[in-house]
Tab-separated table of C-alpha atoms in Angstrom:
chain	number	residue	atom	x	y	z
A	21	MET	CA	10.164	7.829	-28.824
A	22	ILE	CA	6.959	6.453	-26.833
A	23	TYR	CA	4.902	5.590	-29.861
A	24	ARG	CA	8.239	3.025	-31.452
A	25	LEU	CA	9.084	2.203	-27.736
A	26	ILE	CA	6.212	0.299	-27.188
A	27	VAL	CA	6.524	-1.669	-31.005
A	28	LYS	CA	9.937	-2.662	-30.156
A	29	GLU	CA	8.461	-4.202	-27.171
A	30	PHE	CA	5.572	-5.089	-29.334
A	31	THR	CA	7.854	-7.145	-31.690
A	32	LEU	CA	10.828	-8.364	-28.566
A	33	GLU	CA	7.311	-10.313	-26.786
A	34	LEU	CA	6.408	-11.455	-30.325
A	35	ARG	CA	9.851	-12.985	-31.142
A	36	ARG	CA	9.975	-14.741	-27.352
A	37	LYS	CA	7.152	-17.254	-27.864
A	38	SER	CA	8.544	-19.192	-25.012
A	39	VAL	CA	7.548	-16.288	-23.470
A	40	ILE	CA	4.374	-15.328	-24.344
A	41	SER	CA	2.823	-18.605	-24.364
A	42	GLY	CA	4.769	-19.531	-20.810
A	43	ILE	CA	2.337	-17.412	-19.724
A	44	ALA	CA	-1.179	-18.390	-21.358
A	45	LEU	CA	-0.304	-21.989	-20.536
A	46	TYR	CA	0.109	-20.462	-16.580
A	47	LEU	CA	-2.940	-18.774	-16.400
A	48	ILE	CA	-4.456	-21.838	-18.534
A	49	SER	CA	-3.688	-24.398	-15.985
A	50	LEU	CA	-4.226	-21.993	-13.112
A	51	VAL	CA	-7.941	-22.116	-14.267
A	52	PHE	CA	-7.941	-25.368	-14.414
A	53	ILE	CA	-6.949	-25.546	-10.783
A	54	CYS	CA	-9.742	-24.028	-9.486
A	55	TYR	CA	-12.161	-25.983	-12.460
A	56	LEU	CA	-10.357	-28.778	-10.655
A	57	SER	CA	-10.669	-27.845	-6.829
A	58	PHE	CA	-14.072	-26.627	-6.416
A	59	SER	CA	-14.911	-29.997	-8.327
A	60	LEU	CA	-17.038	-27.662	-10.698
A	61	ARG	CA	-18.750	-30.279	-12.838
A	62	LEU	CA	-20.978	-31.407	-9.667
A	63	SER	CA	-21.439	-27.817	-7.919
A	64	VAL	CA	-21.853	-24.009	-8.740
A	65	ILE	CA	-20.069	-21.279	-7.261
A	66	SER	CA	-21.606	-18.521	-6.127
A	67	GLU	CA	-21.679	-15.000	-7.930
A	68	ALA	CA	-19.028	-13.277	-4.807
A	69	ILE	CA	-17.199	-16.617	-5.371
A	70	TRP	CA	-16.939	-16.602	-8.425
A	71	SER	CA	-15.728	-12.400	-9.433
A	72	ALA	CA	-13.069	-13.689	-6.058
A	73	LEU	CA	-11.543	-16.546	-7.869
A	74	PHE	CA	-11.984	-14.355	-11.869
A	75	TRP	CA	-9.031	-11.561	-10.265
A	76	LEU	CA	-7.456	-13.587	-8.692
A	77	ALA	CA	-6.223	-15.592	-10.785
A	78	ILE	CA	-5.838	-12.617	-12.524
A	79	LEU	CA	-3.866	-11.256	-10.852
A	80	PHE	CA	-1.001	-13.683	-10.020
A	81	SER	CA	-0.605	-13.962	-14.438
A	82	VAL	CA	0.105	-10.612	-14.240
A	83	ILE	CA	2.209	-10.203	-11.960
A	84	ASN	CA	4.366	-13.046	-13.459
A	85	SER	CA	3.758	-10.966	-16.418
A	86	VAL	CA	4.716	-8.242	-15.887
A	87	ALA	CA	7.507	-8.037	-13.247
A	88	LYS	CA	9.454	-9.121	-15.991
A	89	SER	CA	9.270	-5.914	-17.735
A	90	PHE	CA	12.371	-4.388	-15.477
A	91	ILE	CA	12.912	-7.717	-13.794
A	92	GLY	CA	14.378	-10.037	-17.107
A	93	GLU	CA	15.965	-6.967	-18.709
A	94	LYS	CA	20.045	-7.235	-19.182
A	95	ARG	CA	22.245	-5.000	-18.135
A	96	GLY	CA	23.617	-4.378	-20.658
A	97	LEU	CA	20.222	-2.820	-22.180
A	98	SER	CA	18.951	-1.089	-19.748
A	99	LEU	CA	21.834	1.203	-19.955
A	100	TYR	CA	21.396	1.414	-24.304
A	101	TYR	CA	18.038	2.245	-23.765
A	102	TYR	CA	19.245	4.574	-21.586
A	103	THR	CA	21.397	6.624	-23.485
A	104	ILE	CA	18.569	6.585	-26.638
A	105	ALA	CA	15.079	7.811	-24.247
A	106	SER	CA	14.154	9.902	-21.752
A	107	PRO	CA	12.748	8.062	-18.370
A	108	LYS	CA	9.238	9.225	-19.306
A	109	ALA	CA	8.990	7.635	-21.986
A	110	ILE	CA	10.209	4.468	-21.358
A	111	ILE	CA	7.757	4.446	-18.461
A	112	ILE	CA	4.139	5.455	-20.486
A	113	SER	CA	5.791	2.868	-22.895
A	114	LYS	CA	5.930	0.301	-20.600
A	115	ILE	CA	2.808	1.186	-18.621
A	116	ILE	CA	1.069	1.139	-22.026
A	117	TYR	CA	2.460	-2.124	-22.893
A	118	ASN	CA	1.574	-3.640	-19.453
A	119	SER	CA	-2.325	-1.895	-19.783
A	120	LEU	CA	-2.009	-3.929	-23.131
A	121	LEU	CA	-0.371	-6.647	-21.961
A	122	CYS	CA	-2.840	-6.895	-18.456
A	123	PHE	CA	-6.320	-6.415	-20.924
A	124	ILE	CA	-5.516	-9.411	-23.078
A	125	LEU	CA	-5.302	-11.823	-20.596
A	126	SER	CA	-8.159	-10.386	-18.589
A	127	LEU	CA	-9.883	-11.305	-21.836
A	128	LEU	CA	-7.863	-14.494	-21.377
A	129	GLY	CA	-8.828	-14.992	-18.330
A	130	TYR	CA	-12.654	-14.671	-19.066
A	131	VAL	CA	-12.884	-16.847	-22.412
A	132	LEU	CA	-10.794	-19.519	-20.263
A	133	PHE	CA	-13.453	-18.825	-17.053
A	134	GLN	CA	-16.846	-18.583	-19.459
A	135	VAL	CA	-15.627	-22.488	-20.891
A	136	PHE	CA	-14.493	-24.235	-17.596
A	137	ILE	CA	-16.804	-22.550	-15.010
A	138	SER	CA	-18.895	-20.369	-16.175
A	139	ASP	CA	-20.169	-17.381	-17.289
A	140	PRO	CA	-22.119	-15.376	-15.204
A	141	VAL	CA	-21.598	-11.640	-16.490
A	142	GLN	CA	-25.054	-9.926	-17.101
A	143	ASP	CA	-23.609	-6.679	-17.697
A	144	THR	CA	-20.716	-7.151	-20.173
A	145	PRO	CA	-20.062	-3.158	-21.438
A	146	LEU	CA	-19.510	-3.105	-18.002
A	147	PHE	CA	-17.612	-5.678	-16.849
A	148	PHE	CA	-14.805	-4.628	-20.086
A	149	LEU	CA	-14.855	-0.877	-18.614
A	150	THR	CA	-13.636	-2.570	-14.951
A	151	LEU	CA	-11.071	-5.199	-17.492
A	152	ILE	CA	-9.531	-1.779	-18.326
A	153	LEU	CA	-9.864	0.394	-15.475
A	154	THR	CA	-8.576	-2.045	-13.565
A	155	SER	CA	-5.453	-3.932	-16.003
A	156	THR	CA	-4.588	0.285	-16.383
A	157	ALA	CA	-4.504	0.150	-12.416
A	158	PHE	CA	-2.486	-3.170	-12.360
A	159	SER	CA	0.464	-1.794	-15.039
A	160	SER	CA	0.873	1.344	-13.246
A	161	ALA	CA	1.328	0.454	-9.746
A	162	LEU	CA	3.060	-3.030	-11.043
A	163	SER	CA	5.581	-0.845	-13.600
A	164	LEU	CA	6.901	1.223	-11.050
A	165	ILE	CA	7.202	-1.942	-8.599
A	166	SER	CA	8.916	-3.981	-11.246
A	167	GLY	CA	11.472	-0.731	-11.635
A	168	ILE	CA	12.244	-0.855	-7.214
A	169	ALA	CA	12.612	-4.526	-8.358
A	170	SER	CA	14.862	-5.531	-10.403
A	171	LYS	CA	17.366	-3.035	-9.169
A	172	THR	CA	17.377	-5.712	-5.155
A	173	ASN	CA	19.196	-8.385	-4.919
A	174	HIS	CA	16.042	-11.651	-4.374
A	175	SER	CA	14.333	-9.541	-7.256
A	176	ASN	CA	11.515	-12.197	-7.649
A	177	ILE	CA	10.536	-12.699	-3.563
A	178	LEU	CA	10.370	-8.591	-3.250
A	179	MET	CA	7.909	-8.162	-6.150
A	180	ALA	CA	5.245	-9.523	-4.754
A	181	VAL	CA	6.394	-8.603	-1.848
A	182	LEU	CA	6.283	-5.046	-2.292
A	183	SER	CA	3.195	-5.265	-4.803
A	184	PHE	CA	0.354	-6.731	-2.337
A	185	PRO	CA	-0.608	-4.036	-0.148
A	186	ILE	CA	-0.581	-1.736	-3.144
A	187	ILE	CA	-2.388	-3.538	-5.539
A	188	ILE	CA	-5.630	-5.134	-2.441
A	189	SER	CA	-7.338	-0.828	-2.648
A	190	ILE	CA	-7.152	-1.767	-6.399
A	191	LEU	CA	-8.470	-5.360	-6.012
A	192	LEU	CA	-10.986	-5.108	-3.985
A	193	MET	CA	-12.684	-2.227	-6.235
A	194	ALA	CA	-12.434	-4.237	-8.545
A	195	ILE	CA	-14.119	-7.257	-7.054
A	196	LYS	CA	-16.490	-5.603	-5.778
A	197	VAL	CA	-18.336	-3.587	-9.128
A	198	THR	CA	-17.784	-7.639	-10.396
A	199	LYS	CA	-19.770	-8.523	-8.446
A	200	ASN	CA	-22.671	-5.734	-8.643
A	201	VAL	CA	-22.063	-7.150	-12.449
A	202	LEU	CA	-22.911	-10.762	-11.723
A	203	ASP	CA	-25.886	-9.601	-10.344
A	204	GLY	CA	-27.236	-7.554	-12.241
A	205	LEU	CA	-26.879	-4.727	-10.894
A	206	ASP	CA	-27.635	-1.473	-13.042
A	207	TRP	CA	-24.796	1.290	-13.462
A	208	SER	CA	-25.355	3.397	-10.439
A	209	ALA	CA	-24.993	0.984	-8.446
A	210	SER	CA	-20.896	1.057	-8.684
A	211	TYR	CA	-21.055	4.253	-9.608
A	212	ASP	CA	-18.832	4.699	-6.559
A	213	GLU	CA	-16.260	2.172	-7.323
A	214	LEU	CA	-15.909	2.632	-10.868
A	215	LEU	CA	-14.864	6.612	-9.723
A	216	ASN	CA	-12.574	5.406	-7.243
A	217	LEU	CA	-11.512	3.159	-9.392
A	218	MET	CA	-9.782	6.251	-12.248
A	219	ALA	CA	-9.182	8.160	-9.169
A	220	ILE	CA	-6.717	5.311	-8.399
A	221	ASN	CA	-5.742	5.081	-11.782
A	222	CYS	CA	-5.003	8.908	-11.607
A	223	ILE	CA	-3.026	8.418	-8.243
A	224	LEU	CA	-1.210	5.614	-9.264
A	225	SER	CA	0.321	6.601	-13.181
A	226	GLY	CA	1.385	10.033	-12.366
A	227	LEU	CA	3.170	8.688	-9.373
A	228	ALA	CA	4.895	6.278	-11.923
A	229	TYR	CA	5.498	8.894	-14.156
A	230	LEU	CA	7.558	11.345	-11.351
A	231	LEU	CA	9.126	8.127	-9.489
A	232	PHE	CA	10.518	6.763	-12.188
A	233	PRO	CA	13.365	8.724	-13.647
A	234	TYR	CA	15.054	8.726	-9.659
A	235	ILE	CA	14.448	4.589	-9.983
A	236	TRP	CA	16.745	4.717	-13.235
A	237	ARG	CA	19.151	6.774	-12.242
A	238	SER	CA	21.207	4.515	-10.705
B	14	MET	CA	14.888	18.372	21.192
B	15	LYS	CA	14.318	20.832	24.070
B	16	THR	CA	14.643	19.951	27.767
B	17	TRP	CA	10.935	21.365	28.640
B	18	ILE	CA	9.205	19.235	25.653
B	19	LYS	CA	10.566	16.087	26.950
B	20	ILE	CA	9.313	16.875	30.404
B	21	LEU	CA	5.429	17.969	29.203
B	22	GLY	CA	5.496	15.245	26.769
B	23	VAL	CA	6.052	12.956	29.910
B	24	LEU	CA	3.654	15.345	32.221
B	25	LEU	CA	1.110	15.149	29.522
B	26	LEU	CA	1.151	11.035	28.883
B	27	PHE	CA	0.941	10.533	33.167
B	28	TYR	CA	-2.342	13.039	32.917
B	29	ALA	CA	-3.783	11.542	30.185
B	30	HIS	CA	-3.414	8.180	31.747
B	31	ILE	CA	-4.035	8.403	35.215
B	32	ALA	CA	-7.335	11.368	33.933
B	33	GLY	CA	-8.473	8.680	31.146
B	34	LEU	CA	-8.947	6.146	33.936
B	35	LEU	CA	-10.087	7.827	36.760
B	36	MET	CA	-12.456	10.750	35.201
B	37	GLU	CA	-16.270	10.500	34.129
B	38	VAL	CA	-17.134	9.811	31.056
B	39	PRO	CA	-20.557	9.994	29.111
B	40	ARG	CA	-22.779	6.541	29.222
B	41	LEU	CA	-24.141	4.927	26.296
B	42	ASN	CA	-25.342	1.819	24.981
B	43	ILE	CA	-22.941	-1.140	24.512
B	44	VAL	CA	-19.677	0.793	24.960
B	45	ASN	CA	-19.847	1.801	28.523
B	46	GLU	CA	-16.325	2.120	30.744
B	47	THR	CA	-14.775	0.813	27.337
B	48	ILE	CA	-15.002	3.880	25.885
B	49	ARG	CA	-12.197	4.754	28.368
B	50	ALA	CA	-10.447	3.542	25.418
B	51	THR	CA	-10.106	6.501	22.935
B	52	TYR	CA	-7.799	8.018	25.334
B	53	PHE	CA	-5.134	5.037	24.864
B	54	HIS	CA	-6.850	3.463	21.545
B	55	VAL	CA	-6.931	7.292	18.777
B	56	PRO	CA	-3.786	8.672	19.600
B	57	MET	CA	-1.773	5.779	17.978
B	58	TRP	CA	-3.198	6.644	15.071
B	59	PHE	CA	-2.521	10.173	14.970
B	60	GLY	CA	0.724	9.842	15.853
B	61	MET	CA	1.265	7.172	13.319
B	62	VAL	CA	-0.577	8.914	10.660
B	63	PHE	CA	1.852	11.440	12.348
B	64	LEU	CA	5.213	9.865	11.652
B	65	PHE	CA	4.364	8.313	8.487
B	66	LEU	CA	3.980	12.000	7.657
B	67	MET	CA	7.003	13.157	8.851
B	68	SER	CA	8.960	9.685	6.578
B	69	LEU	CA	7.103	10.935	3.677
B	70	TYR	CA	8.194	14.445	3.872
B	71	TYR	CA	11.313	12.704	4.040
B	72	SER	CA	11.469	11.118	1.329
B	73	ILE	CA	10.676	13.453	-1.256
B	74	LEU	CA	13.504	16.050	0.346
B	75	TYR	CA	15.410	12.733	-0.427
B	76	LEU	CA	14.814	13.232	-3.891
B	77	ARG	CA	15.541	15.906	-4.207
B	78	LYS	CA	18.329	16.813	-2.457
B	79	PRO	CA	20.046	13.053	-1.894
B	80	SER	CA	22.154	13.085	1.673
B	81	LEU	CA	22.302	10.248	4.430
B	82	GLU	CA	20.804	12.255	7.245
B	83	LEU	CA	17.611	12.898	5.743
B	84	ASP	CA	17.356	8.836	4.318
B	85	ILE	CA	17.775	8.400	8.025
B	86	LYS	CA	15.056	10.771	8.870
B	87	ALA	CA	12.818	9.230	6.895
B	88	GLU	CA	14.095	5.585	8.157
B	89	SER	CA	13.751	6.242	11.135
B	90	PHE	CA	10.512	8.418	11.156
B	91	ALA	CA	8.673	5.045	9.106
B	92	HIS	CA	10.581	2.920	12.470
B	93	ALA	CA	8.018	4.686	14.964
B	94	GLY	CA	5.228	4.864	13.054
B	95	LEU	CA	5.191	1.510	12.500
B	96	ALA	CA	5.180	0.736	16.323
B	97	PHE	CA	2.641	2.973	17.173
B	98	GLY	CA	0.206	1.557	13.991
B	99	ILE	CA	1.157	-1.692	15.678
B	100	LEU	CA	-0.077	-0.341	19.343
B	101	GLY	CA	-2.823	1.104	18.000
B	102	ILE	CA	-4.252	-2.868	16.054
B	103	LEU	CA	-3.247	-4.071	19.295
B	104	THR	CA	-5.911	-1.316	21.618
B	105	GLY	CA	-8.491	-1.687	19.085
B	106	MET	CA	-8.001	-5.924	19.584
B	107	ILE	CA	-8.580	-5.452	23.217
B	108	TRP	CA	-11.201	-3.503	22.370
B	109	ALA	CA	-13.014	-4.929	19.869
B	110	ASN	CA	-12.676	-8.069	22.212
B	111	TYR	CA	-15.212	-6.543	24.431
B	112	THR	CA	-17.810	-4.532	21.817
B	113	TRP	CA	-17.578	-6.730	19.290
B	114	GLY	CA	-16.609	-10.222	21.500
B	115	SER	CA	-13.540	-11.535	19.379
B	116	PRO	CA	-10.148	-9.808	18.487
B	117	TRP	CA	-10.189	-9.261	14.478
B	118	HIS	CA	-13.846	-8.648	13.780
B	119	GLY	CA	-12.649	-8.139	9.586
B	120	ASP	CA	-14.019	-4.932	10.006
B	121	PRO	CA	-13.077	-2.395	7.041
B	122	LYS	CA	-10.372	-1.008	9.871
B	123	GLN	CA	-9.087	-3.170	10.853
B	124	ASN	CA	-8.370	-4.638	7.435
B	125	GLY	CA	-7.017	-1.048	6.068
B	126	ALA	CA	-5.010	-1.067	9.816
B	127	ALA	CA	-3.593	-4.135	8.423
B	128	ILE	CA	-2.342	-3.677	5.576
B	129	ALA	CA	-1.005	-0.620	5.811
B	130	THR	CA	1.603	-2.269	8.443
B	131	LEU	CA	1.614	-4.616	5.358
B	132	VAL	CA	2.764	-1.853	3.264
B	133	TYR	CA	5.702	-0.421	5.676
B	134	LEU	CA	7.158	-3.745	6.703
B	135	ALA	CA	7.512	-4.040	2.997
B	136	TYR	CA	9.360	-1.129	3.034
B	137	PHE	CA	12.369	-2.328	5.570
B	138	VAL	CA	12.407	-6.305	4.263
B	139	LEU	CA	13.112	-3.269	0.610
B	140	ARG	CA	15.387	-2.015	2.838
B	141	GLY	CA	17.280	-5.094	3.972
B	142	SER	CA	17.463	-6.224	0.565
B	143	ILE	CA	20.033	-3.570	-1.157
B	144	ASP	CA	23.241	-3.650	-0.208
B	145	ASN	CA	24.994	-0.198	-1.938
B	146	MET	CA	23.466	2.617	0.604
B	147	GLU	CA	22.871	4.900	-1.948
B	148	GLN	CA	20.664	3.219	-4.059
B	149	LYS	CA	18.887	2.274	-0.938
B	150	ALA	CA	18.433	5.585	0.162
B	151	ARG	CA	17.161	5.954	-3.346
B	152	LEU	CA	14.988	3.309	-4.040
B	153	SER	CA	13.326	3.231	-0.254
B	154	ALA	CA	12.449	7.162	-0.456
B	155	VAL	CA	10.599	6.266	-3.908
B	156	TYR	CA	8.515	2.986	-2.549
B	157	ASN	CA	7.830	4.850	0.985
B	158	ILE	CA	5.807	8.153	-1.663
B	159	PHE	CA	4.643	5.439	-4.172
B	160	ALA	CA	2.926	3.460	-0.943
B	161	PHE	CA	1.416	5.821	0.948
B	162	ALA	CA	-0.166	7.370	-1.873
B	163	ALA	CA	-1.571	3.746	-2.699
B	164	MET	CA	-2.189	3.587	0.641
B	165	ILE	CA	-4.347	7.199	1.160
B	166	PRO	CA	-7.875	5.130	-0.595
B	167	LEU	CA	-7.318	2.064	2.249
B	168	ILE	CA	-7.761	4.222	5.740
B	169	PHE	CA	-9.673	6.792	4.385
B	170	ILE	CA	-12.162	6.565	1.464
B	171	ILE	CA	-13.170	2.768	0.835
B	172	PRO	CA	-14.003	2.340	4.977
B	173	ARG	CA	-16.392	5.555	3.871
B	174	LEU	CA	-18.035	2.935	1.601
B	175	THR	CA	-18.326	-0.042	3.030
B	176	ASP	CA	-20.479	-0.673	6.005
B	177	SER	CA	-18.690	-0.571	8.988
B	178	LEU	CA	-19.113	-1.613	13.008
B	179	HIS	CA	-16.364	0.939	13.814
B	180	PRO	CA	-17.624	3.632	16.233
B	181	GLY	CA	-18.318	6.883	14.412
B	182	ASN	CA	-19.213	4.896	11.268
B	183	GLY	CA	-22.112	4.912	9.022
B	184	GLY	CA	-21.411	9.144	7.953
B	185	ASN	CA	-17.956	9.875	8.287
B	186	PRO	CA	-15.672	8.105	10.334
B	187	GLY	CA	-14.023	11.051	11.097
B	188	PHE	CA	-12.764	13.435	14.678
B	189	ASN	CA	-16.308	14.060	16.058
B	190	MET	CA	-16.623	10.312	17.249
B	191	TYR	CA	-18.664	9.172	19.990
B	192	ASP	CA	-20.132	12.360	20.596
B	193	LEU	CA	-16.607	13.498	21.655
B	194	ASP	CA	-18.567	15.557	24.955
B	195	SER	CA	-16.066	18.602	26.592
B	196	ARG	CA	-15.379	16.798	29.195
B	197	MET	CA	-13.995	13.721	27.005
B	198	ARG	CA	-11.604	15.982	25.229
B	199	LEU	CA	-9.451	17.891	27.753
B	200	VAL	CA	-8.457	14.148	28.454
B	201	LEU	CA	-8.009	13.078	24.969
B	202	TYR	CA	-6.324	16.361	23.148
B	203	PRO	CA	-3.364	16.409	26.232
B	204	ALA	CA	-3.293	12.552	25.373
B	205	ILE	CA	-2.952	12.769	21.231
B	206	MET	CA	-0.150	16.101	22.145
B	207	GLY	CA	1.513	13.405	24.681
B	208	TRP	CA	1.955	10.838	22.304
B	209	PHE	CA	3.028	13.345	19.189
B	210	ILE	CA	6.114	14.510	21.833
B	211	ILE	CA	6.948	10.989	22.496
B	212	GLY	CA	7.014	9.381	18.898
B	213	TYR	CA	9.487	12.146	18.211
B	214	TRP	CA	11.696	11.996	20.946
B	215	MET	CA	11.480	8.550	20.274
B	216	VAL	CA	12.220	9.365	16.276
B	217	SER	CA	14.842	11.690	17.725
B	218	LEU	CA	16.955	9.252	19.574
B	219	ARG	CA	16.951	7.156	16.566
B	220	ILE	CA	18.416	9.556	14.417
B	221	LYS	CA	21.189	9.762	16.825
B	222	LEU	CA	22.093	6.412	17.211
B	223	SER	CA	22.153	5.699	13.586
B	224	LYS	CA	24.381	8.576	13.616
B	225	GLN	CA	27.126	7.574	15.954
B	226	LEU	CA	26.817	3.550	14.481
B	227	ASP	CA	27.702	5.893	10.989
B	228	ILE	CA	30.577	6.989	12.676
B	229	LEU	CA	31.408	4.501	14.247
B	230	LEU	CA	32.003	1.880	10.474
B	231	ASP	CA	33.962	4.916	9.004
B	232	LEU	CA	36.166	5.449	12.558
B	233	GLU	CA	36.724	0.997	11.883
B	234	ASP	CA	37.174	1.865	8.481
B	235	GLU	CA	40.087	4.099	8.765
B	236	LYS	CA	41.445	1.443	11.495
B	237	LEU	CA	41.095	-1.345	8.458
B	238	LYS	CA	43.572	0.982	6.117
């Protein structure tokens, strides 16, 4: 069931080309704005600013793309899913699908940063591990919140308001590890943060799995 | 709530405020007399954590067995907890102004506290934007549990990982700050107890008020019919 739901998400996504290209364009314009506003043709930015900028760009595009996972769905469609699948299968499939989406988005962001800004990453495997961990954490937090926000009157504003305080701890960890990667520090230097990210992942995905059935019932 | 508990709470706070300002305190470098802020600042955080835990407890109960009363309780506890949190930030800022030189120092603990307040402000925004009573109660209970779990790393873990100027840090930001000697415990513990009682009292008044308003609304509905 979970597998089929994930496949369904992908086929739906590929069918609506305008949405994917919209998100990609969003990310490209964001990076380009960073490039222009820091006038990077003439100057260079430090590692700390690189990692903060990178994660902010990823954060905004991820919030926008994950938000549509429940908010965009039509009322009839969600009723239909309700009759054929269990809520637990739905949330797991959404989390897996969204983390893949987040990972692809952050890869795209990384490529864009390489092209426009610079590529100070020295330890690629560690950087990719960070990307994977943060994308799963983002997706489990944002999937549940998108489910909550979709039931409210001003879902787009609430999506941002509800998710920012929860996302901050993940974001801080990610920025710190990334800065360590850019400085070329050893794995042992970011061991604590990685462990923390994993713990946050477990807490958030476990809670999303437990709590989603209550949202779904309405 | 029993009357004698309320009286006890008021007396404890009277004692804590008078003794907190007058009693002898240990002399430490830089901190000096501002060490007295412990009596007024620290109980706020204990009170806040206590009230938020109660709010979390009622949210969990609500999800297990929905009833309007449990929702009112969860909301009232969160409300009082938020008030305690804001007071905690303000008292901390006053202290920081004299000890660190500026009210907002960007210390990890200050940032964590600010984010915790943001979480509960978001909780109230969420409650405000749903019309259906039952749906409001359920969604806000879910968000309450989720947000509390996401806040734990912020308040209890990150300050331990990063350097902080906050007293008691550089090791453990826990209970033994300022090398609490027995004289300080004599004031701090009663102050914490007193604020627990006052916080609980505030909440119970608010619960009563919400219930009366609910009954009033029902009566008006009947009149219209």
